[in-house]
CSV table of C-alpha atoms and ligand atoms in Angstrom, one decimal:
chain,number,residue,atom,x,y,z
T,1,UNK,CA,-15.6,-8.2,19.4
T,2,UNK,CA,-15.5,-5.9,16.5
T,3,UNK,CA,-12.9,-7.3,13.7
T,4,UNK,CA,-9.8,-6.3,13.4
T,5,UNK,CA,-7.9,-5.3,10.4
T,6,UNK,CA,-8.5,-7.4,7.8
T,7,UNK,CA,-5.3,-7.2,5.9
T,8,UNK,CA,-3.1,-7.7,8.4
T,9,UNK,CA,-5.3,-10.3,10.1
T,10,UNK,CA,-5.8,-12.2,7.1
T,11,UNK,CA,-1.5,-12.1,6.5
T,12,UNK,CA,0.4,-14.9,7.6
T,13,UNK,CA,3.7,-14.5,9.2
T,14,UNK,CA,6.6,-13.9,7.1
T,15,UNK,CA,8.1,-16.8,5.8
T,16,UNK,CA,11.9,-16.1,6.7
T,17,UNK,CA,10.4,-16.4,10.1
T,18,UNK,CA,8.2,-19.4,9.6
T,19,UNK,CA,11.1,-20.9,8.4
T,20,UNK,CA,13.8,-20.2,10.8
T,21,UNK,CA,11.2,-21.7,13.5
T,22,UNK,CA,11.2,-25.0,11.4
T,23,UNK,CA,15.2,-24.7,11.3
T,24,UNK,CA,15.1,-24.9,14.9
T,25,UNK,CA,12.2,-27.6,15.0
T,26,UNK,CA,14.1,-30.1,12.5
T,27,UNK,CA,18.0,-29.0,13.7
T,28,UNK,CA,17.9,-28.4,9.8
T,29,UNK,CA,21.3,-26.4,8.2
T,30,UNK,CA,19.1,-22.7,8.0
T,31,UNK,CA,20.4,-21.5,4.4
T,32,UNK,CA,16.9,-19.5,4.5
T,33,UNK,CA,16.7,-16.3,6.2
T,34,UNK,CA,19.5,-14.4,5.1
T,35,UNK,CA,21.5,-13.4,8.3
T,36,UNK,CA,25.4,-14.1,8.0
T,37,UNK,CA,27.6,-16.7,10.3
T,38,UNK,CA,29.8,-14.1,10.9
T,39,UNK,CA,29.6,-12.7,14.6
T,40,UNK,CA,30.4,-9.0,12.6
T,41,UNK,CA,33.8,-6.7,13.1
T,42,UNK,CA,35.2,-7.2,16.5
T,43,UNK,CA,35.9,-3.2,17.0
T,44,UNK,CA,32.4,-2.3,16.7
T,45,UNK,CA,30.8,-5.1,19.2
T,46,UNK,CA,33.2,-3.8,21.7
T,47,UNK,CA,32.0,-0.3,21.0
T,48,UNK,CA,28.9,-0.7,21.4
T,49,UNK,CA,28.9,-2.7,24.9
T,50,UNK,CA,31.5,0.4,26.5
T,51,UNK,CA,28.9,2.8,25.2
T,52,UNK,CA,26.1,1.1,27.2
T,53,UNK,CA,28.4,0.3,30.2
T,54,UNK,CA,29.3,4.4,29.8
T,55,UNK,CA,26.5,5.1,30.2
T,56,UNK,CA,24.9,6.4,26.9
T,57,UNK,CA,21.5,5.0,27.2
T,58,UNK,CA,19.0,7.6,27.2
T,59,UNK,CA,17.0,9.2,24.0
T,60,UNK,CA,19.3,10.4,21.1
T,61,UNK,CA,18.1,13.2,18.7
T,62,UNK,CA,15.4,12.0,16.7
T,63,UNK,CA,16.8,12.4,13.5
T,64,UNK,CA,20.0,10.1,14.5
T,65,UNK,CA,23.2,10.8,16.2
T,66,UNK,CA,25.0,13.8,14.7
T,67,UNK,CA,28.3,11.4,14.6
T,68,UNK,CA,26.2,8.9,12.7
T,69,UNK,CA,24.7,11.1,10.4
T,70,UNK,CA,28.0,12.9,9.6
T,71,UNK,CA,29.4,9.4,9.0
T,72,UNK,CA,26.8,8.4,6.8
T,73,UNK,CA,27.2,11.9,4.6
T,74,UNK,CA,30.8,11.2,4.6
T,75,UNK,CA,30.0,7.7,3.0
T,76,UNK,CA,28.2,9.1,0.3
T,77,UNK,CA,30.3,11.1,-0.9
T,78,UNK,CA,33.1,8.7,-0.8
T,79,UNK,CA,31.4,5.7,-2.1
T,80,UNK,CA,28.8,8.1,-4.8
T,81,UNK,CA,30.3,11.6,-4.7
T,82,UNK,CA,27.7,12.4,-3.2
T,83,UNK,CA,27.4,15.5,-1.6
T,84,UNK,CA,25.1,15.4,1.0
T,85,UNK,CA,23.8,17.7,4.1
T,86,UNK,CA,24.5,15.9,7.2
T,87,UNK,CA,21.9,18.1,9.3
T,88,UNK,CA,18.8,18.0,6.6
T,89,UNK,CA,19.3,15.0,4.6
T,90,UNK,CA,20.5,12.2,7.1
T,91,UNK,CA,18.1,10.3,8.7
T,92,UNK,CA,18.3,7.0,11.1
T,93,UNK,CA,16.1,4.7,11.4
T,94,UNK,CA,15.6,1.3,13.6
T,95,UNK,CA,16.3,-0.9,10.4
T,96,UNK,CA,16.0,-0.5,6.7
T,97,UNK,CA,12.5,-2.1,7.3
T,98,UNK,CA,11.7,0.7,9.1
T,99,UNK,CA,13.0,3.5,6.9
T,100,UNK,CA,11.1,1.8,3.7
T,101,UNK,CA,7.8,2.3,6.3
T,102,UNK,CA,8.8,6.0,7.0
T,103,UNK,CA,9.3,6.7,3.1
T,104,UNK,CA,5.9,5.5,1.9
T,105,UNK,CA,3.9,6.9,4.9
T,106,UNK,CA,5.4,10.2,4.5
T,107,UNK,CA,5.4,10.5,0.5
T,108,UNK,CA,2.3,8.6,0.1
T,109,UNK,CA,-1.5,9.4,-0.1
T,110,UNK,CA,-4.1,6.9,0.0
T,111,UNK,CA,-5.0,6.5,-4.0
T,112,UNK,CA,-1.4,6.9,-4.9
T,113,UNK,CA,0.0,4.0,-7.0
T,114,UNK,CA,3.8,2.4,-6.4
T,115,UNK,CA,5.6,0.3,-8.9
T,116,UNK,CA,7.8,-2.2,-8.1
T,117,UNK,CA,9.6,-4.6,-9.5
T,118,UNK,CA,9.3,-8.5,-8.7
T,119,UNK,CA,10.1,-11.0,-7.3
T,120,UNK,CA,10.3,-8.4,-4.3
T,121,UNK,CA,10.8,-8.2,-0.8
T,122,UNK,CA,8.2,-9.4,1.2
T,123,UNK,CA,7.1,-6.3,3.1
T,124,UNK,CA,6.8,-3.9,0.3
T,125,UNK,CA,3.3,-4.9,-1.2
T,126,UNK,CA,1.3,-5.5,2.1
T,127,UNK,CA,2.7,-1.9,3.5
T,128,UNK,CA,1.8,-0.4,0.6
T,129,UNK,CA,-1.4,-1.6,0.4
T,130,UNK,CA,-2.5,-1.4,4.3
T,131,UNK,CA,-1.6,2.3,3.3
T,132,UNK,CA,-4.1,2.4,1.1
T,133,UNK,CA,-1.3,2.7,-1.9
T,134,UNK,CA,-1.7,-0.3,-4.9
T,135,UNK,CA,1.2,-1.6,-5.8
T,136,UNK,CA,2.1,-1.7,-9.4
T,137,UNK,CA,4.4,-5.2,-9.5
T,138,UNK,CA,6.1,-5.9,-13.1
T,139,UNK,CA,8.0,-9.0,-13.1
T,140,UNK,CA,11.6,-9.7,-14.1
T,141,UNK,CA,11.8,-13.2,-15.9
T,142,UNK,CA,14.5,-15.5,-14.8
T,143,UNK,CA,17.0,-16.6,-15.4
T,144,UNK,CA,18.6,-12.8,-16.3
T,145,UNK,CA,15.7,-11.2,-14.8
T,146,UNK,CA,15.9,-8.3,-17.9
T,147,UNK,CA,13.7,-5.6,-17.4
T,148,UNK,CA,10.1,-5.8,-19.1
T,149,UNK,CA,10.6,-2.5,-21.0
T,150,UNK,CA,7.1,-2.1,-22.7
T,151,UNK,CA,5.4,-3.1,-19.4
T,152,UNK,CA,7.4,-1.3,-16.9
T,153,UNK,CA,6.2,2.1,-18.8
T,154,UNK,CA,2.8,0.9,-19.3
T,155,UNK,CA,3.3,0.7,-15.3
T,156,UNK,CA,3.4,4.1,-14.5
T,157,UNK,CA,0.5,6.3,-14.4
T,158,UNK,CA,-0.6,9.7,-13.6
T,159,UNK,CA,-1.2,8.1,-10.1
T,160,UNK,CA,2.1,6.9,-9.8
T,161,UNK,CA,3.7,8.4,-6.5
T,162,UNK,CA,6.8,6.6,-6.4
T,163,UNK,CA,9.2,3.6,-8.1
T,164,UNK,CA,10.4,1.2,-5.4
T,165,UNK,CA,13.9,0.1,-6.4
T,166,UNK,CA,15.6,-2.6,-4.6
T,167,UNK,CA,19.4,-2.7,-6.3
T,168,UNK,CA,21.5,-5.2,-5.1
T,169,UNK,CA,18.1,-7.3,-5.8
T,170,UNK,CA,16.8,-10.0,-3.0
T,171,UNK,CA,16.5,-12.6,-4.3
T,172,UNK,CA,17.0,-12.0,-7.8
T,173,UNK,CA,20.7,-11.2,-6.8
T,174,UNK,CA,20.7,-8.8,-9.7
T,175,UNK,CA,22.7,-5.6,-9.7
T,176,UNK,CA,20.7,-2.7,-12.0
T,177,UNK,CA,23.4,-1.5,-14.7
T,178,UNK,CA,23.3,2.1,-15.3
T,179,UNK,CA,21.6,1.9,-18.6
T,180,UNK,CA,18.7,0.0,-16.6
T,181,UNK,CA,18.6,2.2,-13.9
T,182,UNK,CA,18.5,5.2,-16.8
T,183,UNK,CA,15.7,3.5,-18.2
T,184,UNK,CA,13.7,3.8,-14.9
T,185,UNK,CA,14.9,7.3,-13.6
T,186,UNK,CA,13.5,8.4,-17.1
T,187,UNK,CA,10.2,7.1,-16.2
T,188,UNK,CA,10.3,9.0,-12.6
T,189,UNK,CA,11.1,11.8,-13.9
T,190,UNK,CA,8.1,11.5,-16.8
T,191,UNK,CA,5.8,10.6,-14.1
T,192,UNK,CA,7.2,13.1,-11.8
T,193,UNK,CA,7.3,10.5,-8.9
T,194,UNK,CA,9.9,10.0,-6.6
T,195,UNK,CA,12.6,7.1,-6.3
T,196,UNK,CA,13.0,4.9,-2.8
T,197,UNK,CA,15.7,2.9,-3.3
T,198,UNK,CA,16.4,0.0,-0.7
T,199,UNK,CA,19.9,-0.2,-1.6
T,200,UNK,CA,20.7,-2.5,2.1
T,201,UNK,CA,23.1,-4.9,-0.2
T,202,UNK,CA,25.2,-1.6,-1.6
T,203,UNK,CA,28.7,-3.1,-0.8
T,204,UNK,CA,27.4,-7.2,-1.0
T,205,UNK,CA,28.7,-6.7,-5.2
T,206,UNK,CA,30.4,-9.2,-7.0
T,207,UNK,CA,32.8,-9.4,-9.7
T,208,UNK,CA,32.5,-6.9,-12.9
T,209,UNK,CA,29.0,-6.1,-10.9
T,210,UNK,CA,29.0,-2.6,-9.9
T,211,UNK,CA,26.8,-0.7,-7.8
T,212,UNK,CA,25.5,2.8,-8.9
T,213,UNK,CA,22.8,5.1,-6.7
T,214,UNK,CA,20.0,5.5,-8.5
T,215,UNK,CA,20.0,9.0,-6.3
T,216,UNK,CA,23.7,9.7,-8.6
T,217,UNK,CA,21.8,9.8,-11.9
T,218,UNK,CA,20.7,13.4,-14.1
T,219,UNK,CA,17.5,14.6,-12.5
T,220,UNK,CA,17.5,12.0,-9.4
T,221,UNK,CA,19.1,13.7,-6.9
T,222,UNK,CA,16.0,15.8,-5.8
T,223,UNK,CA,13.5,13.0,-6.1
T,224,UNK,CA,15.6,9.7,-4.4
T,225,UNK,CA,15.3,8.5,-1.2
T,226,UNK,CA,18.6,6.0,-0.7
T,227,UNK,CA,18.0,3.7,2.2
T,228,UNK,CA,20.8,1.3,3.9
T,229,UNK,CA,21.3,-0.7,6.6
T,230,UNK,CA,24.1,-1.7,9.0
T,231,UNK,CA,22.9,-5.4,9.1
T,232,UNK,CA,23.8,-5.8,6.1
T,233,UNK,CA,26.9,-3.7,5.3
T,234,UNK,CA,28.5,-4.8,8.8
T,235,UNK,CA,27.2,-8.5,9.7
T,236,UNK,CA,25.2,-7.3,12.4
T,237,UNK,CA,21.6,-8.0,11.1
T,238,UNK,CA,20.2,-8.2,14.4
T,239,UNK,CA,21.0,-4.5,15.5
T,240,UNK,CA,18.2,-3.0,12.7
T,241,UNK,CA,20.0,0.3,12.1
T,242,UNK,CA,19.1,1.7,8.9
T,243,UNK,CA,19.9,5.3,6.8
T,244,UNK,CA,18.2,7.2,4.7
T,245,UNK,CA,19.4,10.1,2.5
T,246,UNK,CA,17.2,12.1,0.9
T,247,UNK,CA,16.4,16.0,-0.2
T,248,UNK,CA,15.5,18.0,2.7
T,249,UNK,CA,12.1,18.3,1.1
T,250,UNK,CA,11.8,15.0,1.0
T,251,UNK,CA,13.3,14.0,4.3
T,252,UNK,CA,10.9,16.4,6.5
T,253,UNK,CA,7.7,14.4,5.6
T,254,UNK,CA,9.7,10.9,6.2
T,255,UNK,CA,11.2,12.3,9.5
T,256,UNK,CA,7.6,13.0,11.0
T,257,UNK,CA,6.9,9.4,10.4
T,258,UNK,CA,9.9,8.0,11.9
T,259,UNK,CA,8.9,10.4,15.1
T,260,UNK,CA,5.6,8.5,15.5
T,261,UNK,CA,7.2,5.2,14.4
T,262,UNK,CA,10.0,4.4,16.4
T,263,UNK,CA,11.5,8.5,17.1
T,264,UNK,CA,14.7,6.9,17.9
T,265,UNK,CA,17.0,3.9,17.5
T,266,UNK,CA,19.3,2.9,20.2
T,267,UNK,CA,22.4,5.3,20.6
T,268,UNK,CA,25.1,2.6,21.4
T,269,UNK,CA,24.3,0.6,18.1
T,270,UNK,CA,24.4,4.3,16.4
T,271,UNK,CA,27.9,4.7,18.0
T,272,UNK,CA,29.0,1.6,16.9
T,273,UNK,CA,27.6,1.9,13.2
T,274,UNK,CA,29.2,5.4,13.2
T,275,UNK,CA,32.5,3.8,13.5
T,276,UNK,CA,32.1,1.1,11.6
T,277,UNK,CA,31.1,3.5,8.7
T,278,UNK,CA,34.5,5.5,8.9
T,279,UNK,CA,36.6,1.6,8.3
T,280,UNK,CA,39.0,2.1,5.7
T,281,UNK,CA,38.0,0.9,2.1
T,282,UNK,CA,39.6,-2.4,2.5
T,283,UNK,CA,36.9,-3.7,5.0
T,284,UNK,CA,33.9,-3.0,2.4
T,285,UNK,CA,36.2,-4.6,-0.6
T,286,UNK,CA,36.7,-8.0,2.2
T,287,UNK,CA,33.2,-8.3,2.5
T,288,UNK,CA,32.5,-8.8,-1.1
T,289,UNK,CA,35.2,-10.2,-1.8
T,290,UNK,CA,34.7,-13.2,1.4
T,291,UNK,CA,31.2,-13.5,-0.3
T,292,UNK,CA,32.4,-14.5,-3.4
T,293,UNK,CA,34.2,-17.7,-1.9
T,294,UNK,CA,31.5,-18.6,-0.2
T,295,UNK,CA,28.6,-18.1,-3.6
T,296,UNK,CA,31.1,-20.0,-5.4
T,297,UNK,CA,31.7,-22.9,-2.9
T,298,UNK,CA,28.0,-23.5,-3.0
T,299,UNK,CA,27.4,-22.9,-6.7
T,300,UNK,CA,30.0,-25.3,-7.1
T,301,UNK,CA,28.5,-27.9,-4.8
T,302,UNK,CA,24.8,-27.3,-6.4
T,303,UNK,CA,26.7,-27.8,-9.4
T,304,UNK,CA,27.9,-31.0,-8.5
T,305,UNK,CA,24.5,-32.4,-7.3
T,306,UNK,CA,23.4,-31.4,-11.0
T,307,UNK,CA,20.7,-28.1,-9.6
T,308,UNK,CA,20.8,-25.6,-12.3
T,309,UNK,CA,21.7,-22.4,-10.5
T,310,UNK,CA,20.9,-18.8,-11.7
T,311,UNK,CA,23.4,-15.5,-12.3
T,312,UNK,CA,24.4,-13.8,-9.0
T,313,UNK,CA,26.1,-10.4,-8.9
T,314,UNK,CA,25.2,-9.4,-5.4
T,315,UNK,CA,23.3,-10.1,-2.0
T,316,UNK,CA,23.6,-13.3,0.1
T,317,UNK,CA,21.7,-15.0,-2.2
T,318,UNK,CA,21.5,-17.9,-4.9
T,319,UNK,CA,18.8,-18.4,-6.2
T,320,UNK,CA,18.6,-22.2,-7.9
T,321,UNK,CA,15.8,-24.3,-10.2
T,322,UNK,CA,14.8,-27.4,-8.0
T,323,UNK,CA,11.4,-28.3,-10.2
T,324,UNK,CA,12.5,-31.3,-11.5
T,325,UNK,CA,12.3,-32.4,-7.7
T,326,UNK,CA,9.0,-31.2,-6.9
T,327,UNK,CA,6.0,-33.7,-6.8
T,328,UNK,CA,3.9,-33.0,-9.6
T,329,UNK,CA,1.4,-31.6,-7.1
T,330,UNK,CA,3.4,-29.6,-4.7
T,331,UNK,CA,4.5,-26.1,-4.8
T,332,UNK,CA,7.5,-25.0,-3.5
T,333,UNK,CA,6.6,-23.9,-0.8
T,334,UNK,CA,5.7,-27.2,0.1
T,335,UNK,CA,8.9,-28.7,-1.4
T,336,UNK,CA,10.9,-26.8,0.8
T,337,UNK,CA,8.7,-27.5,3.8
T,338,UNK,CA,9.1,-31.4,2.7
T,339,UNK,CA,13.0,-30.5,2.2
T,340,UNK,CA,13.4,-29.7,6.1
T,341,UNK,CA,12.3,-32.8,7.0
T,342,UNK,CA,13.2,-34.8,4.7
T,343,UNK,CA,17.1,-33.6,4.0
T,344,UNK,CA,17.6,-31.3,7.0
T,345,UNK,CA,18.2,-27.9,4.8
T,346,UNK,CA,15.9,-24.8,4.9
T,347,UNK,CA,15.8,-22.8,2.0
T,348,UNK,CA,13.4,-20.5,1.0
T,349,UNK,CA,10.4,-21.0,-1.6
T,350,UNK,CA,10.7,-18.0,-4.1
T,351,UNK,CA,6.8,-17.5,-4.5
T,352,UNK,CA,7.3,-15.6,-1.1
T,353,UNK,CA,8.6,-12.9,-3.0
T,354,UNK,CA,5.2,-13.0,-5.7
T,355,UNK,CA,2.1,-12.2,-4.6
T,356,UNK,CA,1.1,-14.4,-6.9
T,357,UNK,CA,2.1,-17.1,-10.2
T,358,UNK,CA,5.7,-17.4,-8.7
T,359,UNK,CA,7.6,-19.2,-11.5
T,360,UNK,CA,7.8,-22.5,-10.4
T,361,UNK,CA,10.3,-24.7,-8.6
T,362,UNK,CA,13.1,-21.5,-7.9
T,363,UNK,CA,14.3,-21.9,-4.3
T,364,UNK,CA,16.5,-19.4,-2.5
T,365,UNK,CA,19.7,-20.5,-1.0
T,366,UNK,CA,21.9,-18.0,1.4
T,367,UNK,CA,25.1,-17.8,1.3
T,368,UNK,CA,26.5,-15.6,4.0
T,369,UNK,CA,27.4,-18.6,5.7
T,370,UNK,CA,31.0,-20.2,7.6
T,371,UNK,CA,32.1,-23.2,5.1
T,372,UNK,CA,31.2,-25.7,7.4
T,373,UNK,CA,27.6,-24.8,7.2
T,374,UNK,CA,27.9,-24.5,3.2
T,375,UNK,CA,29.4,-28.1,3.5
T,376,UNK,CA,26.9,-29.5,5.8
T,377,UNK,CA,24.0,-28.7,3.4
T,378,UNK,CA,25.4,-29.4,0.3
T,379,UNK,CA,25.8,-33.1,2.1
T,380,UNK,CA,22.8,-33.6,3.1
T,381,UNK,CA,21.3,-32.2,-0.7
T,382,UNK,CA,23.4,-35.2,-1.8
T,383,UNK,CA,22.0,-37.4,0.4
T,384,UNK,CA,19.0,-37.0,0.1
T,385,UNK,CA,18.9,-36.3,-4.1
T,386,UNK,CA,21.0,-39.9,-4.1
U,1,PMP,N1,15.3,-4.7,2.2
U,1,PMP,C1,15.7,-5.8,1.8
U,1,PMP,C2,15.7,-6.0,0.3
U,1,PMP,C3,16.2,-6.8,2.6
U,1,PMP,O1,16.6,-8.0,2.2
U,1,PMP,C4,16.1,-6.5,4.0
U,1,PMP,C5,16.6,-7.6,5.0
U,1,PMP,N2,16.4,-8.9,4.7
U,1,PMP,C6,15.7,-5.3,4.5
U,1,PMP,C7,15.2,-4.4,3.6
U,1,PMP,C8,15.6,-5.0,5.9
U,1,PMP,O2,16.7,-4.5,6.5
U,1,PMP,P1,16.9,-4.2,8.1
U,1,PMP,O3,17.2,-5.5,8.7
U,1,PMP,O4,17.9,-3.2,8.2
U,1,PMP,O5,15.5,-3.7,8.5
C-alpha cells in the first residue's frame, strides 16, 4: 500500500485524549482535559431537546442560524462595542477547533509563515504545518509568562501571514493586557498580516484580569478574525459550537472552508447557544466568578501539600511546578503517567503544549470541577506526597 500521510501518521493522539482514556483505566480523579462538572444552564439543555423533538433537524444555512448569528453580533457589541454585520461577518462553526481550521485554510497559502506564542494549544502547530504553513513559536517564560519582546519581532517576517493569539491563554492562564496586545497588533499591522484570535475563554476572567479583543484595538478591526465557543462560555464542551467574527473580506475565504469542512453545525445546539447568548449579564459575571472559588480551593490545597503553583487570571487552568517530584530520569510526561497509577489523579504534562524543550516539571491542573472532585484529588496528592 502506498503510505499515507506522513505527518499525521507519524502524530500520536492528542494527549487530553490519551489521558482521559487512562482516567477511565485507573478510576483516577480526571483534573486533565479541561471539560467542567457542571451539567451546563438548565434553560438551554431543555431547548435544545424541544428543538429536536419539534422537529428542526434538517440542514441550517451554512453560514449559521440567522438567530445565532444575530445573537452573536449582539454580543459583540455588548461585551466589545463592537459593531458587527450579522449577515457578512458572523460565522458558525462545529467548535472553535473547527473555526481555527477554517481561518488558516482560508487565509493561508502553502509558504506562508504563522507566529504563535507558546506553550500553545495542541492543534495549532500540526494544522499549520500539514498546511504547508511553518509555524513561528516564541515562548513565554514562566512563571509570568512576559512577552519576549526582541524575539517576538524578530518573529515576523515578510512571510508572515498571520499572528495566532490565544487570550485567555491555555495553559498559561494568562490574560494579554492591552499594552501587550498593542505591542503585537503593531507588529500585524507592520507585517501586514492578519490576527486569529482563539478567544474560547473570553468570559472564564478572574479578578483585576480583564479581557480586551484584540479585534477592538486601532487598525485591527479589518485584519482580526475573533473566534469563540459555546463549550466554553456555557459548560457544554461537548456540543462543539464555535463563532467567528471577522471582516466580510475576511470571512468569505473562511466561509468556503467551513462549506467543505463541516457546511453546517447542528441547528438545535445553534438554537440553544442562541439563547444562551442573549442571558442577562449576571450569568457571564457567575461563571467567573464560581471559577474563582474553585482555582482558589485548589491553589489553596496545592498550597498546603507545599506544590509551588503559578499566576492564573483566566481559563480552567492551574498550572503548578511538580519537578522536585520527578525521577531524575523521567519527564513529565511520564510523571503524570506514573501519577495515575500511582495517586489516582490525571493531570496534564505541559510539554504537550511545546513542540519541543517544555520547561521541566510544570503540570496542568483543571479546575472547572464540583468541590468534591477538587477535594478528592487534593487527597490523594497528599497521600501519596506523604
Ligand atoms: N482553543 C483552545 C485554546 C482550547 O482550549 C479549546 C478547547 N480545549 C479549543 C480551542 C477548542 O474549542 P471547541 O471545543 O469549541 O472546539
Amino acid at each position: 500500500m502506498k503510505a499515507t500521510n506522513a505527518l499525521l501518521s507519524a502524530s500520536g493522539t492528542t494527549i487530553f485524549e490519551a489521558m482521559s482514556a487512562l482516567a477511565r483505566a485507573h478510576a483516577a480523579v480526571n483534573l486533565g482535559q479541561g471539560f467542567p462538572d457542571d451539567p451546563g444552564p438548565r434553560a438551554l439543555r431543555d431547548a435544545a431537546a424541544a428543538y429536536v423533538v419539534d422537529g428542526h433537524n434538517q440542514y441550517p444555512p451554512m453560514m449559521g442560524l440567522p438567530a445565532l448569528r444575530q445573537a452573536v453580533a449582539a454580543h459583540d457589541r455588548r461585551f466589545y462595542g463592537l459593531d458587527v454585520d450579522w449577515q457578512t461577518e458572523v460565522l458558525v462553526t462545529s467548535g472553535a477547533t473547527e473555526a481555527l481550521f477554517d481561518c488558516f485554510l482560508g487565509l493561508c497559502e502553502p509558504g506562508d509563515e504563522a507566529v504563535i506564542l507558546e506553550p500553545a494549544y495542541d492543534t495549532y502547530a500540526p494544522v499549520l504545518r500539514r498546511l504547508g504553513v511553518t509555524p513561528r513559536a516564541v515562548r513565554l517564560t514562566p512563571p509570568d509568562w512576559t512577552l519576549p519582546r526582541a524575539e517576538l519581532a524578530a518573529a515576523f517576517t515578510p512571510r508572515t501571514k498571520l499572528l495566532l493569539l490565544n487570550s485567555p491563554m491555555n495553559p498559561a492562564a494568562k490574560v494579554f493586557t492591552v499594552e501587550e496586545l498593542t505591542f503585537l497588533a503593531e507588529l500585524v499591522i507592520a507585517h501586514d498580516a492578519y490576527a486569529v484570535c482563539d478567544e474560547v475563554y473570553e468570559h472564564l476572567v478572574f479578578g483585576a484580569a480583564r479581557h480586551v479583543p484584540m479585534m477592538t484595538l486601532p487598525g485591527m478591526r479589518d485584519r482580526t478574525a475573533r473566534i469563540g465557543s459555546a463549550g466554553k462560555t456555557f459548560s457544554i464542551t461537548g456540543w462543539k459550537v464555535g463563532y467567528v467574527t471577522a471582516p466580510a473580506a475576511m470571512l468569505r475565504p473562511i466561509t468556503k472552508a467551513h462549506q467543505f469542512v463541516t457546511f453546517t453545525t447542528p441547528p438545535n445546539l445553534q438554537h440553544a447557544v442562541a439563547l444562551g447568548l442573549a442571558q442577562d449579564d449576571a450569568y457571564f459575571t457567575g461563571l467567573g466568578a464560581g471559577l474563582v472559588r474553585s482555582r482558589d480551593r485548589l491553589a489553596a490545597g496545592l498550597a498546603a501539600l507545599g506544590v509551588p503553583i503559578l499566576p492564573c487570571e483566566g481559563t480552567y487552568f492551574l498550572v503548578a511546578d511538580m519537578a522536585r517530584w520527578l525521577r531524575p530520569d523521567e519527564d513529565d510526561l511520564g510523571f503524570c503517567q506514573r501519577l495515575v497509577v500511582e495517586a489516582g489523579v490525571v493531570l496534564i504534562p505541559m510539554s504537550a503544549f511545546y513542540e519541543r524543550g517544555a520547561p521541566r516539571g510544570l503540570v496542568r491542573f483543571c479546575f472547572s470541577k464540583l468541590d468534591a472532585t477538587i477535594d478528592l484529588a487534593l487527597a490523594r496528592l497528599a497521600t501519596w506526597i506523604r
